[in-house]
């Protein structure tokens, strides 16, 4: 069937050369007539490859000699030409003959004609980092000392030198302009047990992005680029450093454009020792010396990039913020993760609970944390996941913390303990900082998050005022052998409330408000009765539980009691 099809398309398409049909193990190739290329832009050959499974799942592709990769745009390392949408595939419903015809037509329209007329010449400039990554991959080998580079240094205005470490086994360089503490945390996040080699990382700002025709390829090329962009004095200091620490440390040069970064591990750094066995069973040690600069991809891990890819203007502000969080249970543990990943610089967790097996179904911690402090385990986990965030913990209750420390030094307090009494204790101690309190009703039938600016006070009984339903006592499950009760719900049921709370916290940290906010996530009526037919909804919930899962803001002034607050009672 395939052979007959190939004969037909050769007859139907004038660009295909029937005499060139050649069968391979997985595909059949047919040469394409490329004789109309201009002499200075001519290519040796091009062919269409039709896979054996073309009529089911396979797709035809066009290839040229792989030597044209990085010489002609849109040619991949294996020689495949990326043109248009490619073969639409059998599931498109198109006739096989039309699929091949369109592929060849697109090759002519999107590749042959534009290349002949010079229209593709600027594509290397428009997609510089894509082609740079191809070049890096081609230059990598199993003997390469470095494969990955991560830089925690955001947009330095001046050319600079920062400290870095090569994690030898991981073949990873990590560098930070934020000092040794930050660098150590970053290293611990990737591989704390690796052996380290010193690296000087030279960051040189460039105005124009590179393309294949001007990439530095030798030590002399790299030095020329440093001298051109950073000046003679900076270059001479770099040369002197290389001479002085030649065998003791690596030198990584990063040419930094506003959009792209190009890394070069300079030659003649510390020798790499490689051991291997001969066919006779002897172990031989060999020193590998790098005799030319190695191009490397450079990945940013600074806050501006990992939090919002340079699109969130408040990231630098967030890194200076301090938040006190009381409670790290089912709600608090995920919120703490969200705040750390959102770029908050300093988090203090107050929680005295021990993590138990029954917590696993709805907590961010897992089996490896059983019988350990929730706060300690959460700190350990987050220090590896979010090393930019500095965490402190207090493994006692809030009263013990407030007796020891001034809570008004924070930018925000978050109470996710679920207890009315804890909020009252916070209120008795806070004077000039805002408070966020969040909790969930049984089965996560509703969730609430409230924001109290410094001039608004949390008052006793507020949780009861906001509840959407009066649940019978039996919906609370009693733990065997003790007087403790808990609500039954899963991590998925709580996800909406976690997101709503985290979002409001970030809104208030980015742009603090002087007015109070009450935000409720409410399920529809049938959800309540599914768990208990006797449940009685509040008047407000009856009127609003019309759709499944909606977020509603309410006026807090209409809800607050007029009785004295804990602060006022203390004063009196």
PDB file of C-alpha atoms in Angstrom, residues 213-501:
ATOM      1  CA  UNK A 213      27.570  34.308  13.208  1.00  0.00           C
ATOM      2  CA  UNK A 214      28.992  36.271  16.175  1.00  0.00           C
ATOM      3  CA  UNK A 215      29.040  33.732  19.017  1.00  0.00           C
ATOM      4  CA  UNK A 216      32.452  33.681  20.726  1.00  0.00           C
ATOM      5  CA  UNK A 217      34.076  30.309  20.090  1.00  0.00           C
ATOM      6  CA  UNK A 218      37.598  30.618  21.537  1.00  0.00           C
ATOM      7  CA  UNK A 219      39.182  32.110  24.659  1.00  0.00           C
ATOM      8  CA  UNK A 220      40.388  35.011  22.529  1.00  0.00           C
ATOM      9  CA  UNK A 221      36.828  35.639  21.272  1.00  0.00           C
ATOM     10  CA  UNK A 222      35.491  35.703  24.842  1.00  0.00           C
ATOM     11  CA  UNK A 223      38.207  38.119  26.003  1.00  0.00           C
ATOM     12  CA  UNK A 224      37.531  40.346  23.008  1.00  0.00           C
ATOM     13  CA  UNK A 225      33.844  40.534  23.918  1.00  0.00           C
ATOM     14  CA  UNK A 226      34.637  41.309  27.583  1.00  0.00           C
ATOM     15  CA  UNK A 227      37.046  44.050  26.519  1.00  0.00           C
ATOM     16  CA  UNK A 228      34.554  45.552  24.063  1.00  0.00           C
ATOM     17  CA  UNK A 229      31.646  45.617  26.534  1.00  0.00           C
ATOM     18  CA  UNK A 230      33.332  46.062  29.938  1.00  0.00           C
ATOM     19  CA  UNK A 231      36.541  47.893  29.111  1.00  0.00           C
ATOM     20  CA  UNK A 232      40.258  47.204  29.362  1.00  0.00           C
ATOM     21  CA  UNK A 233      40.597  47.543  33.151  1.00  0.00           C
ATOM     22  CA  UNK A 234      37.832  45.031  33.901  1.00  0.00           C
ATOM     23  CA  UNK A 235      39.302  42.617  31.335  1.00  0.00           C
ATOM     24  CA  UNK A 236      42.819  42.862  32.772  1.00  0.00           C
ATOM     25  CA  UNK A 237      41.515  42.047  36.275  1.00  0.00           C
ATOM     26  CA  UNK A 238      39.778  38.999  34.844  1.00  0.00           C
ATOM     27  CA  UNK A 239      42.941  37.853  33.040  1.00  0.00           C
ATOM     28  CA  UNK A 240      44.961  38.293  36.240  1.00  0.00           C
ATOM     29  CA  UNK A 241      42.429  36.275  38.236  1.00  0.00           C
ATOM     30  CA  UNK A 242      42.616  33.425  35.732  1.00  0.00           C
ATOM     31  CA  UNK A 243      46.400  33.351  35.975  1.00  0.00           C
ATOM     32  CA  UNK A 244      46.358  33.450  39.776  1.00  0.00           C
ATOM     33  CA  UNK A 245      43.664  30.781  40.372  1.00  0.00           C
ATOM     34  CA  UNK A 246      44.054  28.781  37.173  1.00  0.00           C
ATOM     35  CA  UNK A 247      44.078  25.305  38.754  1.00  0.00           C
ATOM     36  CA  UNK A 248      42.067  26.180  41.882  1.00  0.00           C
ATOM     37  CA  UNK A 249      38.814  27.589  40.578  1.00  0.00           C
ATOM     38  CA  UNK A 250      36.695  27.718  37.441  1.00  0.00           C
ATOM     39  CA  UNK A 251      35.852  30.941  35.641  1.00  0.00           C
ATOM     40  CA  UNK A 252      32.384  31.275  34.153  1.00  0.00           C
ATOM     41  CA  UNK A 253      31.679  34.241  31.883  1.00  0.00           C
ATOM     42  CA  UNK A 254      28.047  35.246  31.359  1.00  0.00           C
ATOM     43  CA  UNK A 255      27.199  37.718  28.625  1.00  0.00           C
ATOM     44  CA  UNK A 256      23.915  39.158  29.841  1.00  0.00           C
ATOM     45  CA  UNK A 257      21.427  40.753  27.464  1.00  0.00           C
ATOM     46  CA  UNK A 258      18.115  42.138  28.722  1.00  0.00           C
ATOM     47  CA  UNK A 259      16.319  39.078  27.283  1.00  0.00           C
ATOM     48  CA  UNK A 260      19.011  36.391  27.010  1.00  0.00           C
ATOM     49  CA  UNK A 261      22.125  35.071  28.734  1.00  0.00           C
ATOM     50  CA  UNK A 262      25.098  33.267  27.206  1.00  0.00           C
ATOM     51  CA  UNK A 263      27.450  31.322  29.447  1.00  0.00           C
ATOM     52  CA  UNK A 264      31.054  30.228  28.773  1.00  0.00           C
ATOM     53  CA  UNK A 265      33.084  28.015  31.085  1.00  0.00           C
ATOM     54  CA  UNK A 266      36.628  29.147  30.354  1.00  0.00           C
ATOM     55  CA  UNK A 267      39.363  26.669  29.471  1.00  0.00           C
ATOM     56  CA  UNK A 268      42.202  25.400  31.705  1.00  0.00           C
ATOM     57  CA  UNK A 269      40.270  25.356  34.973  1.00  0.00           C
ATOM     58  CA  UNK A 270      40.683  22.685  37.654  1.00  0.00           C
ATOM     59  CA  UNK A 271      41.334  19.298  36.102  1.00  0.00           C
ATOM     60  CA  UNK A 272      38.583  16.723  36.053  1.00  0.00           C
ATOM     61  CA  UNK A 273      39.722  13.269  37.183  1.00  0.00           C
ATOM     62  CA  UNK A 274      38.037  10.332  35.472  1.00  0.00           C
ATOM     63  CA  UNK A 275      38.416   6.676  36.443  1.00  0.00           C
ATOM     64  CA  UNK A 276      37.662   3.769  34.131  1.00  0.00           C
ATOM     65  CA  UNK A 277      38.392   0.069  33.902  1.00  0.00           C
ATOM     66  CA  UNK A 278      40.357  -1.564  31.090  1.00  0.00           C
ATOM     67  CA  UNK A 279      39.393  -4.865  29.464  1.00  0.00           C
ATOM     68  CA  UNK A 280      42.005  -6.490  31.742  1.00  0.00           C
ATOM     69  CA  UNK A 281      40.220  -5.295  34.906  1.00  0.00           C
ATOM     70  CA  UNK A 282      42.757  -2.594  35.785  1.00  0.00           C
ATOM     71  CA  UNK A 283      41.508   0.817  36.976  1.00  0.00           C
ATOM     72  CA  UNK A 284      43.117   3.758  35.204  1.00  0.00           C
ATOM     73  CA  UNK A 285      42.908   7.370  36.328  1.00  0.00           C
ATOM     74  CA  UNK A 286      42.944  10.042  33.645  1.00  0.00           C
ATOM     75  CA  UNK A 287      43.075  13.832  33.975  1.00  0.00           C
ATOM     76  CA  UNK A 288      40.762  15.624  31.574  1.00  0.00           C
ATOM     77  CA  UNK A 289      41.798  19.155  30.661  1.00  0.00           C
ATOM     78  CA  UNK A 290      39.321  21.474  28.985  1.00  0.00           C
ATOM     79  CA  UNK A 291      41.241  23.260  26.220  1.00  0.00           C
ATOM     80  CA  UNK A 292      38.503  25.576  24.877  1.00  0.00           C
ATOM     81  CA  UNK A 293      35.553  27.506  26.355  1.00  0.00           C
ATOM     82  CA  UNK A 294      32.361  25.458  26.745  1.00  0.00           C
ATOM     83  CA  UNK A 295      29.049  27.193  25.906  1.00  0.00           C
ATOM     84  CA  UNK A 296      26.366  26.778  28.571  1.00  0.00           C
ATOM     85  CA  UNK A 297      22.699  27.569  29.081  1.00  0.00           C
ATOM     86  CA  UNK A 298      22.181  29.959  31.987  1.00  0.00           C
ATOM     87  CA  UNK A 299      18.982  29.661  34.008  1.00  0.00           C
ATOM     88  CA  UNK A 300      17.852  32.457  36.299  1.00  0.00           C
ATOM     89  CA  UNK A 301      16.639  31.561  39.792  1.00  0.00           C
ATOM     90  CA  UNK A 302      16.306  35.080  41.200  1.00  0.00           C
ATOM     91  CA  UNK A 303      12.969  36.033  42.742  1.00  0.00           C
ATOM     92  CA  UNK A 304      11.879  38.295  39.892  1.00  0.00           C
ATOM     93  CA  UNK A 305      12.115  35.393  37.469  1.00  0.00           C
ATOM     94  CA  UNK A 306      10.902  32.383  39.461  1.00  0.00           C
ATOM     95  CA  UNK A 307       7.946  34.209  41.051  1.00  0.00           C
ATOM     96  CA  UNK A 308       6.532  35.954  37.994  1.00  0.00           C
ATOM     97  CA  UNK A 309       8.986  35.813  35.079  1.00  0.00           C
ATOM     98  CA  UNK A 310       9.663  39.553  35.413  1.00  0.00           C
ATOM     99  CA  UNK A 311       5.947  40.420  35.141  1.00  0.00           C
ATOM    100  CA  UNK A 312       5.103  41.168  38.804  1.00  0.00           C
ATOM    101  CA  UNK A 313       6.402  44.618  39.811  1.00  0.00           C
ATOM    102  CA  UNK A 314       5.895  43.985  43.548  1.00  0.00           C
ATOM    103  CA  UNK A 315       8.356  41.062  43.814  1.00  0.00           C
ATOM    104  CA  UNK A 316      11.199  43.166  45.240  1.00  0.00           C
ATOM    105  CA  UNK A 317       8.783  44.625  47.793  1.00  0.00           C
ATOM    106  CA  UNK A 318       7.595  41.118  48.763  1.00  0.00           C
ATOM    107  CA  UNK A 319      11.123  39.940  49.513  1.00  0.00           C
ATOM    108  CA  UNK A 320      11.303  42.453  52.407  1.00  0.00           C
ATOM    109  CA  UNK A 321       7.943  41.524  53.960  1.00  0.00           C
ATOM    110  CA  UNK A 322       7.544  39.647  57.247  1.00  0.00           C
ATOM    111  CA  UNK A 323       4.452  37.534  57.982  1.00  0.00           C
ATOM    112  CA  UNK A 324       3.506  35.759  61.214  1.00  0.00           C
ATOM    113  CA  UNK A 325       1.327  32.678  60.665  1.00  0.00           C
ATOM    114  CA  UNK A 326      -0.473  31.043  63.588  1.00  0.00           C
ATOM    115  CA  UNK A 327      -1.345  27.449  62.728  1.00  0.00           C
ATOM    116  CA  UNK A 328       0.081  25.162  60.053  1.00  0.00           C
ATOM    117  CA  UNK A 329      -2.623  22.544  59.702  1.00  0.00           C
ATOM    118  CA  UNK A 330      -4.713  21.586  56.678  1.00  0.00           C
ATOM    119  CA  UNK A 331      -5.349  25.220  55.754  1.00  0.00           C
ATOM    120  CA  UNK A 332      -2.165  26.833  57.063  1.00  0.00           C
ATOM    121  CA  UNK A 333       0.380  24.399  55.591  1.00  0.00           C
ATOM    122  CA  UNK A 334      -0.698  25.067  52.008  1.00  0.00           C
ATOM    123  CA  UNK A 335      -1.021  28.820  52.563  1.00  0.00           C
ATOM    124  CA  UNK A 336       2.534  28.890  53.922  1.00  0.00           C
ATOM    125  CA  UNK A 337       3.705  27.100  50.778  1.00  0.00           C
ATOM    126  CA  UNK A 338       1.854  29.620  48.615  1.00  0.00           C
ATOM    127  CA  UNK A 339       3.357  32.616  50.412  1.00  0.00           C
ATOM    128  CA  UNK A 340       6.887  31.226  50.147  1.00  0.00           C
ATOM    129  CA  UNK A 341       6.462  30.507  46.444  1.00  0.00           C
ATOM    130  CA  UNK A 342       4.942  33.971  45.912  1.00  0.00           C
ATOM    131  CA  UNK A 343       8.157  35.647  47.050  1.00  0.00           C
ATOM    132  CA  UNK A 344       7.460  36.607  50.680  1.00  0.00           C
ATOM    133  CA  UNK A 345      10.893  37.080  52.228  1.00  0.00           C
ATOM    134  CA  UNK A 346      10.310  36.158  55.904  1.00  0.00           C
ATOM    135  CA  UNK A 347       7.768  33.771  57.424  1.00  0.00           C
ATOM    136  CA  UNK A 348       7.393  32.898  61.102  1.00  0.00           C
ATOM    137  CA  UNK A 349       5.252  29.860  61.942  1.00  0.00           C
ATOM    138  CA  UNK A 350       3.669  29.346  65.364  1.00  0.00           C
ATOM    139  CA  UNK A 351       2.273  25.837  65.932  1.00  0.00           C
ATOM    140  CA  UNK A 352       2.683  23.285  68.729  1.00  0.00           C
ATOM    141  CA  UNK A 353       1.031  20.275  67.047  1.00  0.00           C
ATOM    142  CA  UNK A 354       2.629  16.949  66.147  1.00  0.00           C
ATOM    143  CA  UNK A 355       1.951  15.516  62.687  1.00  0.00           C
ATOM    144  CA  UNK A 356      -0.075  12.294  62.868  1.00  0.00           C
ATOM    145  CA  UNK A 357      -1.095   9.720  60.264  1.00  0.00           C
ATOM    146  CA  UNK A 358      -4.687  10.987  60.209  1.00  0.00           C
ATOM    147  CA  UNK A 359      -3.374  14.397  59.055  1.00  0.00           C
ATOM    148  CA  UNK A 360      -1.930  12.986  55.835  1.00  0.00           C
ATOM    149  CA  UNK A 361      -5.114  13.159  53.771  1.00  0.00           C
ATOM    150  CA  UNK A 362      -5.322  16.957  53.906  1.00  0.00           C
ATOM    151  CA  UNK A 363      -1.904  18.350  54.866  1.00  0.00           C
ATOM    152  CA  UNK A 364       1.076  19.364  52.707  1.00  0.00           C
ATOM    153  CA  UNK A 365       3.345  17.087  54.779  1.00  0.00           C
ATOM    154  CA  UNK A 366       3.495  13.330  54.233  1.00  0.00           C
ATOM    155  CA  UNK A 367       4.364   9.949  55.704  1.00  0.00           C
ATOM    156  CA  UNK A 368       8.001  10.871  56.399  1.00  0.00           C
ATOM    157  CA  UNK A 369       6.846  13.538  58.902  1.00  0.00           C
ATOM    158  CA  UNK A 370       4.707  11.364  61.202  1.00  0.00           C
ATOM    159  CA  UNK A 371       5.314  11.895  64.945  1.00  0.00           C
ATOM    160  CA  UNK A 372       7.336  15.027  64.222  1.00  0.00           C
ATOM    161  CA  UNK A 373       6.609  18.702  64.819  1.00  0.00           C
ATOM    162  CA  UNK A 374       4.489  20.177  62.023  1.00  0.00           C
ATOM    163  CA  UNK A 375       6.333  23.498  62.212  1.00  0.00           C
ATOM    164  CA  UNK A 376       9.819  21.936  62.160  1.00  0.00           C
ATOM    165  CA  UNK A 377       8.972  19.599  59.288  1.00  0.00           C
ATOM    166  CA  UNK A 378       7.338  22.372  57.266  1.00  0.00           C
ATOM    167  CA  UNK A 379      10.403  24.560  57.706  1.00  0.00           C
ATOM    168  CA  UNK A 380      12.701  21.714  56.607  1.00  0.00           C
ATOM    169  CA  UNK A 381      10.597  21.056  53.513  1.00  0.00           C
ATOM    170  CA  UNK A 382      10.261  24.713  52.515  1.00  0.00           C
ATOM    171  CA  UNK A 383      13.938  25.537  52.958  1.00  0.00           C
ATOM    172  CA  UNK A 384      14.661  23.085  50.153  1.00  0.00           C
ATOM    173  CA  UNK A 385      11.691  24.050  47.970  1.00  0.00           C
ATOM    174  CA  UNK A 386      11.861  27.838  48.396  1.00  0.00           C
ATOM    175  CA  UNK A 387      15.388  28.788  49.506  1.00  0.00           C
ATOM    176  CA  UNK A 388      14.748  32.507  48.932  1.00  0.00           C
ATOM    177  CA  UNK A 389      12.301  32.540  51.846  1.00  0.00           C
ATOM    178  CA  UNK A 390      13.725  32.776  55.395  1.00  0.00           C
ATOM    179  CA  UNK A 391      11.647  30.755  57.854  1.00  0.00           C
ATOM    180  CA  UNK A 392      11.490  30.907  61.631  1.00  0.00           C
ATOM    181  CA  UNK A 393       9.362  28.672  63.861  1.00  0.00           C
ATOM    182  CA  UNK A 394       7.969  28.587  67.383  1.00  0.00           C
ATOM    183  CA  UNK A 395       6.820  25.159  68.566  1.00  0.00           C
ATOM    184  CA  UNK A 396       4.499  26.414  71.250  1.00  0.00           C
ATOM    185  CA  UNK A 397       1.129  28.176  71.384  1.00  0.00           C
ATOM    186  CA  UNK A 398       0.478  31.791  70.453  1.00  0.00           C
ATOM    187  CA  UNK A 399       0.328  33.008  74.074  1.00  0.00           C
ATOM    188  CA  UNK A 400       3.828  31.661  74.653  1.00  0.00           C
ATOM    189  CA  UNK A 401       5.077  33.406  71.515  1.00  0.00           C
ATOM    190  CA  UNK A 402       3.400  36.726  72.374  1.00  0.00           C
ATOM    191  CA  UNK A 403       4.908  36.651  75.884  1.00  0.00           C
ATOM    192  CA  UNK A 404       8.359  36.309  74.373  1.00  0.00           C
ATOM    193  CA  UNK A 405       8.247  38.439  71.202  1.00  0.00           C
ATOM    194  CA  UNK A 406       6.611  41.609  69.919  1.00  0.00           C
ATOM    195  CA  UNK A 407       4.097  40.613  67.234  1.00  0.00           C
ATOM    196  CA  UNK A 408       3.782  44.211  66.016  1.00  0.00           C
ATOM    197  CA  UNK A 409       7.126  43.980  64.241  1.00  0.00           C
ATOM    198  CA  UNK A 410       5.517  41.985  61.426  1.00  0.00           C
ATOM    199  CA  UNK A 411       3.838  43.371  58.320  1.00  0.00           C
ATOM    200  CA  UNK A 412       0.866  41.005  58.673  1.00  0.00           C
ATOM    201  CA  UNK A 413      -0.497  38.342  61.044  1.00  0.00           C
ATOM    202  CA  UNK A 414      -2.383  35.371  59.602  1.00  0.00           C
ATOM    203  CA  UNK A 415      -4.519  33.270  61.954  1.00  0.00           C
ATOM    204  CA  UNK A 416      -5.472  29.901  60.472  1.00  0.00           C
ATOM    205  CA  UNK A 417      -5.814  28.095  63.800  1.00  0.00           C
ATOM    206  CA  UNK A 418      -9.596  27.797  63.426  1.00  0.00           C
ATOM    207  CA  UNK A 419     -10.052  28.927  67.036  1.00  0.00           C
ATOM    208  CA  UNK A 420     -11.944  32.020  68.124  1.00  0.00           C
ATOM    209  CA  UNK A 421      -9.810  32.226  71.285  1.00  0.00           C
ATOM    210  CA  UNK A 422      -6.551  32.513  69.310  1.00  0.00           C
ATOM    211  CA  UNK A 423      -7.886  35.479  67.318  1.00  0.00           C
ATOM    212  CA  UNK A 424      -8.880  37.158  70.578  1.00  0.00           C
ATOM    213  CA  UNK A 425      -5.370  36.669  71.983  1.00  0.00           C
ATOM    214  CA  UNK A 426      -3.907  38.164  68.815  1.00  0.00           C
ATOM    215  CA  UNK A 427      -6.294  41.090  69.050  1.00  0.00           C
ATOM    216  CA  UNK A 428      -5.220  41.726  72.635  1.00  0.00           C
ATOM    217  CA  UNK A 429      -1.581  42.026  71.532  1.00  0.00           C
ATOM    218  CA  UNK A 430      -1.676  43.723  68.118  1.00  0.00           C
ATOM    219  CA  UNK A 431      -1.689  47.516  67.864  1.00  0.00           C
ATOM    220  CA  UNK A 432      -0.503  48.668  64.454  1.00  0.00           C
ATOM    221  CA  UNK A 433      -0.521  45.734  62.059  1.00  0.00           C
ATOM    222  CA  UNK A 434      -3.305  44.113  60.008  1.00  0.00           C
ATOM    223  CA  UNK A 435      -4.777  40.685  60.726  1.00  0.00           C
ATOM    224  CA  UNK A 436      -6.110  38.015  58.376  1.00  0.00           C
ATOM    225  CA  UNK A 437      -8.238  35.234  59.853  1.00  0.00           C
ATOM    226  CA  UNK A 438      -9.438  32.238  57.826  1.00  0.00           C
ATOM    227  CA  UNK A 439     -11.364  29.074  58.631  1.00  0.00           C
ATOM    228  CA  UNK A 440     -13.629  26.452  57.038  1.00  0.00           C
ATOM    229  CA  UNK A 441     -17.030  25.098  58.003  1.00  0.00           C
ATOM    230  CA  UNK A 442     -17.730  21.314  58.281  1.00  0.00           C
ATOM    231  CA  UNK A 443     -17.170  19.362  55.042  1.00  0.00           C
ATOM    232  CA  UNK A 444     -15.813  22.625  53.585  1.00  0.00           C
ATOM    233  CA  UNK A 445     -19.396  23.588  52.816  1.00  0.00           C
ATOM    234  CA  UNK A 446     -18.137  27.160  53.135  1.00  0.00           C
ATOM    235  CA  UNK A 447     -14.866  28.924  53.805  1.00  0.00           C
ATOM    236  CA  UNK A 448     -14.235  32.403  55.171  1.00  0.00           C
ATOM    237  CA  UNK A 449     -11.299  34.806  55.142  1.00  0.00           C
ATOM    238  CA  UNK A 450     -11.425  38.184  56.881  1.00  0.00           C
ATOM    239  CA  UNK A 451      -9.035  41.118  56.700  1.00  0.00           C
ATOM    240  CA  UNK A 452      -8.822  43.533  59.635  1.00  0.00           C
ATOM    241  CA  UNK A 453      -6.643  46.620  59.134  1.00  0.00           C
ATOM    242  CA  UNK A 454      -4.994  48.111  62.259  1.00  0.00           C
ATOM    243  CA  UNK A 455      -7.997  50.365  62.939  1.00  0.00           C
ATOM    244  CA  UNK A 456     -10.533  47.470  62.851  1.00  0.00           C
ATOM    245  CA  UNK A 457     -10.804  44.898  65.619  1.00  0.00           C
ATOM    246  CA  UNK A 458     -11.720  41.235  65.648  1.00  0.00           C
ATOM    247  CA  UNK A 459     -14.496  40.629  68.186  1.00  0.00           C
ATOM    248  CA  UNK A 460     -15.659  37.629  70.170  1.00  0.00           C
ATOM    249  CA  UNK A 461     -18.178  35.416  68.401  1.00  0.00           C
ATOM    250  CA  UNK A 462     -17.313  36.647  64.925  1.00  0.00           C
ATOM    251  CA  UNK A 463     -16.867  33.072  63.626  1.00  0.00           C
ATOM    252  CA  UNK A 464     -20.413  32.267  64.793  1.00  0.00           C
ATOM    253  CA  UNK A 465     -21.816  35.363  63.118  1.00  0.00           C
ATOM    254  CA  UNK A 466     -20.414  34.401  59.724  1.00  0.00           C
ATOM    255  CA  UNK A 467     -21.294  30.713  59.679  1.00  0.00           C
ATOM    256  CA  UNK A 468     -23.528  29.612  56.855  1.00  0.00           C
ATOM    257  CA  UNK A 469     -25.166  26.668  58.615  1.00  0.00           C
ATOM    258  CA  UNK A 470     -25.954  25.246  62.051  1.00  0.00           C
ATOM    259  CA  UNK A 471     -24.528  21.743  61.862  1.00  0.00           C
ATOM    260  CA  UNK A 472     -25.610  19.061  64.381  1.00  0.00           C
ATOM    261  CA  UNK A 473     -22.903  18.021  66.849  1.00  0.00           C
ATOM    262  CA  UNK A 474     -22.653  14.546  65.307  1.00  0.00           C
ATOM    263  CA  UNK A 475     -21.036  15.876  62.121  1.00  0.00           C
ATOM    264  CA  UNK A 476     -17.868  16.341  64.186  1.00  0.00           C
ATOM    265  CA  UNK A 477     -15.928  13.075  64.480  1.00  0.00           C
ATOM    266  CA  UNK A 478     -14.630  12.233  67.970  1.00  0.00           C
ATOM    267  CA  UNK A 479     -11.144  10.785  68.170  1.00  0.00           C
ATOM    268  CA  UNK A 480     -10.990   7.534  70.205  1.00  0.00           C
ATOM    269  CA  UNK A 481      -9.536   7.782  73.681  1.00  0.00           C
ATOM    270  CA  UNK A 482      -9.593  11.575  73.968  1.00  0.00           C
ATOM    271  CA  UNK A 483     -11.890  14.569  73.973  1.00  0.00           C
ATOM    272  CA  UNK A 484     -10.764  15.935  70.589  1.00  0.00           C
ATOM    273  CA  UNK A 485     -13.045  16.337  67.581  1.00  0.00           C
ATOM    274  CA  UNK A 486     -12.293  16.990  63.943  1.00  0.00           C
ATOM    275  CA  UNK A 487     -14.114  17.853  60.707  1.00  0.00           C
ATOM    276  CA  UNK A 488     -14.113  15.299  57.927  1.00  0.00           C
ATOM    277  CA  UNK A 489     -12.926  16.650  54.576  1.00  0.00           C
ATOM    278  CA  UNK A 490     -10.253  15.995  51.953  1.00  0.00           C
ATOM    279  CA  UNK A 491      -7.423  18.067  50.548  1.00  0.00           C
ATOM    280  CA  UNK A 492      -9.329  18.551  47.288  1.00  0.00           C
ATOM    281  CA  UNK A 493     -12.403  19.865  49.141  1.00  0.00           C
ATOM    282  CA  UNK A 494     -10.244  22.476  50.880  1.00  0.00           C
ATOM    283  CA  UNK A 495      -8.347  23.622  47.760  1.00  0.00           C
ATOM    284  CA  UNK A 496     -10.735  26.458  46.872  1.00  0.00           C
ATOM    285  CA  UNK A 497     -10.577  27.924  50.382  1.00  0.00           C
ATOM    286  CA  UNK A 498      -6.780  27.670  50.432  1.00  0.00           C
ATOM    287  CA  UNK A 499      -6.563  29.536  47.117  1.00  0.00           C
ATOM    288  CA  UNK A 500      -9.075  32.207  48.189  1.00  0.00           C
ATOM    289  CA  UNK A 501      -7.195  32.845  51.433  1.00  0.00           C
TER     290      UNK A 501
END
